Coordinates of C-alpha atoms in Angstrom, one line a residue:
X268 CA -7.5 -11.5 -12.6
X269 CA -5.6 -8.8 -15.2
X270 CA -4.2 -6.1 -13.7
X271 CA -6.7 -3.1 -14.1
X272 CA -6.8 1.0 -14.0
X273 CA -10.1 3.0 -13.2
X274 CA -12.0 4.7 -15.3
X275 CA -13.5 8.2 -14.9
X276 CA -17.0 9.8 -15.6
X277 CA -19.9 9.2 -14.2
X278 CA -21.5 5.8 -13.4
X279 CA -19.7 2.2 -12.1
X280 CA -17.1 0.4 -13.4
X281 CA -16.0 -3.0 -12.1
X282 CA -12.4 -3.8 -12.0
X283 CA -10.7 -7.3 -12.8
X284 CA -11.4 -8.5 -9.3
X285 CA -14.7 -7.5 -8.5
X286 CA -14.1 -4.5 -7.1
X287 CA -16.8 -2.1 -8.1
X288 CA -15.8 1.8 -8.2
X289 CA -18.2 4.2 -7.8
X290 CA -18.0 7.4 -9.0
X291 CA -20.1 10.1 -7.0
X292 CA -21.7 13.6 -7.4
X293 CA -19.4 16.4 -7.8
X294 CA -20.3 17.5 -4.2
X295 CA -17.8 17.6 -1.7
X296 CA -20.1 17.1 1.0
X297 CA -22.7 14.7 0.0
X298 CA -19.1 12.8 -1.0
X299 CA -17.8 12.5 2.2
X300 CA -21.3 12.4 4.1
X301 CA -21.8 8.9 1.7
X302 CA -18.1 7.9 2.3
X303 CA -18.5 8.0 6.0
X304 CA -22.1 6.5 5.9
X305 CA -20.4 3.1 4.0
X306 CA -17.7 2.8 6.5
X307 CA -20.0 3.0 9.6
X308 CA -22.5 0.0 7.6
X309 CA -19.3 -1.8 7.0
X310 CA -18.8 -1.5 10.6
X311 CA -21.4 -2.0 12.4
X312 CA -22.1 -5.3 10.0
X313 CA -18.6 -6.5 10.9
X314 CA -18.8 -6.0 14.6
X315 CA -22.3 -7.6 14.7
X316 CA -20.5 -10.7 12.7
X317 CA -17.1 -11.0 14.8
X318 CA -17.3 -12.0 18.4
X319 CA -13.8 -11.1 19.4
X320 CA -14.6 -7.6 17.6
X321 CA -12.9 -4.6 20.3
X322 CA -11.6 -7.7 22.6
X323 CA -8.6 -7.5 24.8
X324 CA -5.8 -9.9 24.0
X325 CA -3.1 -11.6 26.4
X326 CA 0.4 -11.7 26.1
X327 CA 0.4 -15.4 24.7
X328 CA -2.1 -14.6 21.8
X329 CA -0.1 -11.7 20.5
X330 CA 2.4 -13.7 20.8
X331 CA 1.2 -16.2 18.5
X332 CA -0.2 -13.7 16.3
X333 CA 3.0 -12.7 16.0
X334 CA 5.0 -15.1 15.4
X335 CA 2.2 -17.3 13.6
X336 CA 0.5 -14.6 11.2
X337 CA 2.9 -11.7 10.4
X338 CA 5.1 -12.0 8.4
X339 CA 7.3 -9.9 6.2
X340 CA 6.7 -9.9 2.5
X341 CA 9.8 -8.8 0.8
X342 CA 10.3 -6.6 -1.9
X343 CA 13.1 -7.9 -3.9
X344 CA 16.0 -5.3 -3.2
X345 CA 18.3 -7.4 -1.2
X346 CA 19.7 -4.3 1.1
X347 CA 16.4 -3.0 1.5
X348 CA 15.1 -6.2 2.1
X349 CA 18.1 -6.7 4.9
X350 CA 17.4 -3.1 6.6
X351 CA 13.8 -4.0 7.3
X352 CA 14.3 -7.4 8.6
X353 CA 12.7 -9.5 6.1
X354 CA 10.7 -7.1 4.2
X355 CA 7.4 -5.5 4.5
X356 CA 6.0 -6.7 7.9
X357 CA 2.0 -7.7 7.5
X358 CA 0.0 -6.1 10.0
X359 CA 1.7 -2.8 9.9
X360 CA 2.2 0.3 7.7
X361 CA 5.6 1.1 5.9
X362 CA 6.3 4.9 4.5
X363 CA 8.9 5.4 2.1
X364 CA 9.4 9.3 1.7
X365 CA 11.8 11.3 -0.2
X366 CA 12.3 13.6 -2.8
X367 CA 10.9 13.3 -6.9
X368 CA 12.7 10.5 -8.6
X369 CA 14.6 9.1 -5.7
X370 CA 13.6 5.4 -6.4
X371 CA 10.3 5.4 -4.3
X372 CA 7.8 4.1 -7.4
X373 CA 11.1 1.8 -7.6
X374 CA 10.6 0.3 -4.5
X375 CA 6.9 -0.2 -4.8
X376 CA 7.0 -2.2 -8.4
X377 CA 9.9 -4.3 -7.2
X378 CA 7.6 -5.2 -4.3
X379 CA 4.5 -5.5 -6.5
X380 CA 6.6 -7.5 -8.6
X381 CA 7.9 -9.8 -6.7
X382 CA 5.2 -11.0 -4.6
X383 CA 3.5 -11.8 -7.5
X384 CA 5.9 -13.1 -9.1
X385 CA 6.5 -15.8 -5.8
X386 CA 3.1 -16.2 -5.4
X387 CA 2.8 -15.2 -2.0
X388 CA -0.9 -13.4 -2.6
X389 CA -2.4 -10.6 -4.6
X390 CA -1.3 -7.1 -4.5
X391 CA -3.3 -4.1 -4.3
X392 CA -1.6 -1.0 -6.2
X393 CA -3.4 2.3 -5.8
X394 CA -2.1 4.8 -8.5
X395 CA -2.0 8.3 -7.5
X396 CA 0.0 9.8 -10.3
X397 CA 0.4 7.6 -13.1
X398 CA 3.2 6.4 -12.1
X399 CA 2.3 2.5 -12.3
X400 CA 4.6 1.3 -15.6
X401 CA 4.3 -2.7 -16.8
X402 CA 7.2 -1.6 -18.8
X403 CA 9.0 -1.8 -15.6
X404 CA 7.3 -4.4 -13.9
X405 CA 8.7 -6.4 -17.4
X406 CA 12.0 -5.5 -16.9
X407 CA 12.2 -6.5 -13.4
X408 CA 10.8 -9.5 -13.9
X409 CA 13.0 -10.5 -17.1
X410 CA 15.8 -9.2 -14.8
X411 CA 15.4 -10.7 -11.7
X412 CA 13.3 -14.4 -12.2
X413 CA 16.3 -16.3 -11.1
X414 CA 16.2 -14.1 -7.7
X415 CA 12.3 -15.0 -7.3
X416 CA 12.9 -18.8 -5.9
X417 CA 9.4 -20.1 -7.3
X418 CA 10.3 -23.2 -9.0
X419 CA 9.7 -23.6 -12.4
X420 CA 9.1 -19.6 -13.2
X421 CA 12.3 -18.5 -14.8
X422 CA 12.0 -22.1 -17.3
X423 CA 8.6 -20.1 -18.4
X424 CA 8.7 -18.4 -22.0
X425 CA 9.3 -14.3 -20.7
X426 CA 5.4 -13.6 -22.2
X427 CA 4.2 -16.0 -20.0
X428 CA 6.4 -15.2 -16.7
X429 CA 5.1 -11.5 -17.4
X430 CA 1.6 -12.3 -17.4
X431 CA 1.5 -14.5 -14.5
X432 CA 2.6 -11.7 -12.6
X433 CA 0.1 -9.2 -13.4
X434 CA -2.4 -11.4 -13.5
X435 CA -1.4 -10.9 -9.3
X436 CA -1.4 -7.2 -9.7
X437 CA -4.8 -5.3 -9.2
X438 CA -4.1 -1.2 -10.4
X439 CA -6.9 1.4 -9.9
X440 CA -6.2 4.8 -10.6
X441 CA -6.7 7.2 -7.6
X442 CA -6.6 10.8 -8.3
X443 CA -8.9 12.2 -5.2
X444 CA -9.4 12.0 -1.3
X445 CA -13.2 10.6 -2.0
X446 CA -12.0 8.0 -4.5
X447 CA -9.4 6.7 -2.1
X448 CA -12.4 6.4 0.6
X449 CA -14.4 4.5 -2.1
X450 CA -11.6 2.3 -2.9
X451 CA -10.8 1.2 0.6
X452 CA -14.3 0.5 1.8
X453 CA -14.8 -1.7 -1.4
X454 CA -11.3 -3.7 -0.4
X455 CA -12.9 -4.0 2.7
X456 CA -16.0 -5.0 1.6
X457 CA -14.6 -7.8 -0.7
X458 CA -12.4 -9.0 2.0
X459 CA -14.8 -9.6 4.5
X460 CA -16.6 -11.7 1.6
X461 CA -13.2 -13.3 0.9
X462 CA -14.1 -11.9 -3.1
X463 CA -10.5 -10.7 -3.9
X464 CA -7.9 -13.7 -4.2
X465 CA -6.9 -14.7 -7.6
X466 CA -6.8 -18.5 -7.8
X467 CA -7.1 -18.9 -4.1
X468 CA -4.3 -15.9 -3.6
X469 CA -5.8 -13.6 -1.6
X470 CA -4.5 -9.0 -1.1
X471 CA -1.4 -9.9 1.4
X472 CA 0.2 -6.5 0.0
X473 CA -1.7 -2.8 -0.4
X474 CA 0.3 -0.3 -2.4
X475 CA -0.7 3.5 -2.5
X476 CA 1.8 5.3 -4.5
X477 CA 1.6 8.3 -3.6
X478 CA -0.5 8.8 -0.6
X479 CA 0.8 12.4 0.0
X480 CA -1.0 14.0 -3.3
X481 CA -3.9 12.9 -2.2
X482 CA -3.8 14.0 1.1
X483 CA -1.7 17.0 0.4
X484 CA -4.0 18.9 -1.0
X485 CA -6.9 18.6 2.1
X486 CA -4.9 19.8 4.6
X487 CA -3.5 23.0 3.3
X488 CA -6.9 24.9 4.2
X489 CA -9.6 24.5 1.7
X490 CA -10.9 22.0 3.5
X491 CA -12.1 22.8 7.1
X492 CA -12.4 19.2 7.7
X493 CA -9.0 18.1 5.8
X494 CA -7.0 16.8 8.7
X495 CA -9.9 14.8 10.4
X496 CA -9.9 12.7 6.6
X497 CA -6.4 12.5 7.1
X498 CA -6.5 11.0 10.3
X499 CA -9.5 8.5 8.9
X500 CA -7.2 7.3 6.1
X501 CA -4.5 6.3 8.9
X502 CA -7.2 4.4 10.9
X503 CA -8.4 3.0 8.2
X504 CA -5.0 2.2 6.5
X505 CA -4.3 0.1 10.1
X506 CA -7.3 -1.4 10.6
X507 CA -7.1 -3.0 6.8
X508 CA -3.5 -4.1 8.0
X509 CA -4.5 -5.5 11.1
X510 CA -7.6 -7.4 10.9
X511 CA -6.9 -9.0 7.1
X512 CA -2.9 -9.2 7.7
X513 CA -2.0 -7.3 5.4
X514 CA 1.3 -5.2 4.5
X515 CA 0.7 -1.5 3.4
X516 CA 3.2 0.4 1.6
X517 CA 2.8 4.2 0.9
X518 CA 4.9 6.8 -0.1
X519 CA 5.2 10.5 1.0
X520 CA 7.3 13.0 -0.6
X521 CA 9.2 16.3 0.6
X522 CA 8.8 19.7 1.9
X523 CA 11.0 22.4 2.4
X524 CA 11.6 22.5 6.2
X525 CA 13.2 26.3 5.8
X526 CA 17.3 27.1 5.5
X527 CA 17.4 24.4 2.5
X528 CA 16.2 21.9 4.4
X529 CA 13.7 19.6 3.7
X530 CA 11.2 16.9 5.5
X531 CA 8.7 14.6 4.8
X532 CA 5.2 15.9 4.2
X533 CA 2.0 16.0 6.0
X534 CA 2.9 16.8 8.8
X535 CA 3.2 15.6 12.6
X536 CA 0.1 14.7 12.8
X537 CA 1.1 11.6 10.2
X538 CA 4.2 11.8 11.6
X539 CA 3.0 8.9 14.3
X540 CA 1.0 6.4 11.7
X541 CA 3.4 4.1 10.0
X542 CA 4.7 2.0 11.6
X543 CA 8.0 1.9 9.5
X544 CA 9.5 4.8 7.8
X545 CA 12.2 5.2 5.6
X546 CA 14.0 8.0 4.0
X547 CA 15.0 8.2 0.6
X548 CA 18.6 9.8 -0.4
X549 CA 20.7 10.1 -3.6
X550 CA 24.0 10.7 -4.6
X551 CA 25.1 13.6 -6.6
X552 CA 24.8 12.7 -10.5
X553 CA 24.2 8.8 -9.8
X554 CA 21.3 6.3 -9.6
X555 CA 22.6 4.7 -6.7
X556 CA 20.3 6.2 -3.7
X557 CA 20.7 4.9 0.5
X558 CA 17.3 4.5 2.6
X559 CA 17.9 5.7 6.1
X560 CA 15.4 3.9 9.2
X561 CA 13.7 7.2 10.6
X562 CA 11.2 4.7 12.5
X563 CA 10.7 0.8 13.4
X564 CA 8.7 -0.8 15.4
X565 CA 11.6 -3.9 16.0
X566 CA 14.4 -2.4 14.9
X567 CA 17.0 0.6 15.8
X568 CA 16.6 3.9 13.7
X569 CA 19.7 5.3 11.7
X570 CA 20.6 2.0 9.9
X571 CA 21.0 2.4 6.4
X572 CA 21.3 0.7 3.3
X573 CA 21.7 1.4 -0.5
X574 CA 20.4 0.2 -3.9
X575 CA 20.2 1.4 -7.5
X576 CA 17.6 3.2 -9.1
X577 CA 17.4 2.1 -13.0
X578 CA 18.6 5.4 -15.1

């Protein structure tokens, strides 16, 4: 399964793992009317499939989901890796926000990277901005294969280690609201029909870089119904993580907050979703940048860490 970018135009294209992208009419609301008409089929199908669909759990079976099923995926930065506890937790949603060119794409292709590159499971990378390089996943790979602890990859020949790792990596191009929609009901889709694994490797890592230019632009007005698609995206964002164990990385960038200040976008309203957020900072003139915990779910807030952003 080769790593893959959408098309545009009209019509369907299919990328490398079956995923089929649809590309609808122009029309906002027969867009979202079809959008939301997919999701309900998808879920009335899975509740009508899944017994245990909306049913309580004790304290001894979350316990064992846990400690059994989630796990942390990690991305590869040592210190990061270190501030979260292991990595990116599955089951849950991790934000990294911060400013333009403060090592956020950097922290999503390491992760990318480095889950494929161990094998733990396909990963899902939903390009927002064209900001996706395999000239970087290359050089982190070439960089860092002695770090990866899967036997036998760094004796491969560097074409071969390179390939093997996007083979893992799944990119679709996302430039609108509706696409995303599209794109996430199709994941969902192919998950419940266990059609996305590569070699047996099933998506144990979604990547949606950035998640705040697509939502961004909904919520400043032109669309009446903007913040109610916001709020779907979240639900949907958790119920992916939740029910296939999956980790979900986004990233968010800044706004001005007034008196120079600035905060993370979207407002409070997305303020509550992820489960895990970090804040992006960077010194003066340098690429070394520190991520500061603004939120955990296991963890204390205000730990930090740092790590170096290729110049």
């Amino acid at each position: 399964m080769a790593a893959t970018r959408g098309g545009s135009g009209g019509g369907a294209t299919t990328s490398g793992c079956g995923l089929k992208r649809r590309y609808a009419p122009q029309d906002h609301e027969d867009r979202i009317l079809r959008t939301l008409l997919l999701w309900d089929m998808t879920n009335e199908d899975q509740h009508s499939t899944e017994d245990q669909c909306g049913r309580f759990w004790n304290g001894v079976e979350l316990l064992k989901d846990a400690t059994e099923k989630k796990h942390s995926l990690p991305t590869g930065l040592e210190s990061i890796d270190t501030l979260l506890g292991g990595g990116l937790r599955q089951g849950q949603l991790t934000e990294i926000t911060g400013p333009s060119s403060y090592g956020k794409t950097q922290i999503c292709l390491h992760s990318a990277s480095n889950v494929a590159a161990k094998q733990m499971g396909v990963v899902m990378y939903l390009d927002t901005s064209n900001s996706f390089s395999p000239s970087r996943v290359a050089t982190i790979i070439y960089g860092t294969s002695d770090q990866f602890g899967q036997r036998g990859f760094e004796l491969q020949p560097k074409d071969a280690r390179f390939k093997s790792v996007m083979r893992s990596i799944i990119c679709e191009s996302v430039f609108d609201i509706f696409a995303l929609f599209e794109v996430l009901h199709q994941l969902e889709v192919s998950l419940l029909n266990d059609k996305v694994n590569n070699g047996g490797s099933k998506v144990c890592l979604l990547i949606i870089d950035s998640i705040s230019s697509l939502l961004a632009p909904i919520i400043g007005g032109k669309y009446p119904q903007g913040r109610s698609m916001m709020i779907s995206v979240a639900m949907i964002l958790k119920k992916l993580a939740d029910e296939h164990n999956l980790s979900v990385l986004v990233t968010n960038h800044m706004v001005s907050a007034g008196n120079g200040a600035v905060k993370p976008a979207l407002g409070e309203s997305w303020k509550a979703v992820p489960h895990v957020r970090l804040v992006i900072s960077r010194e003066c003139e340098s690429n070394i940048c520190t991520a500061t915990v603004l939120k955990h779910t296991l963890l204390a807030s205000g730990r930090t860490a740092k790590f170096v952003v290729p110049s």
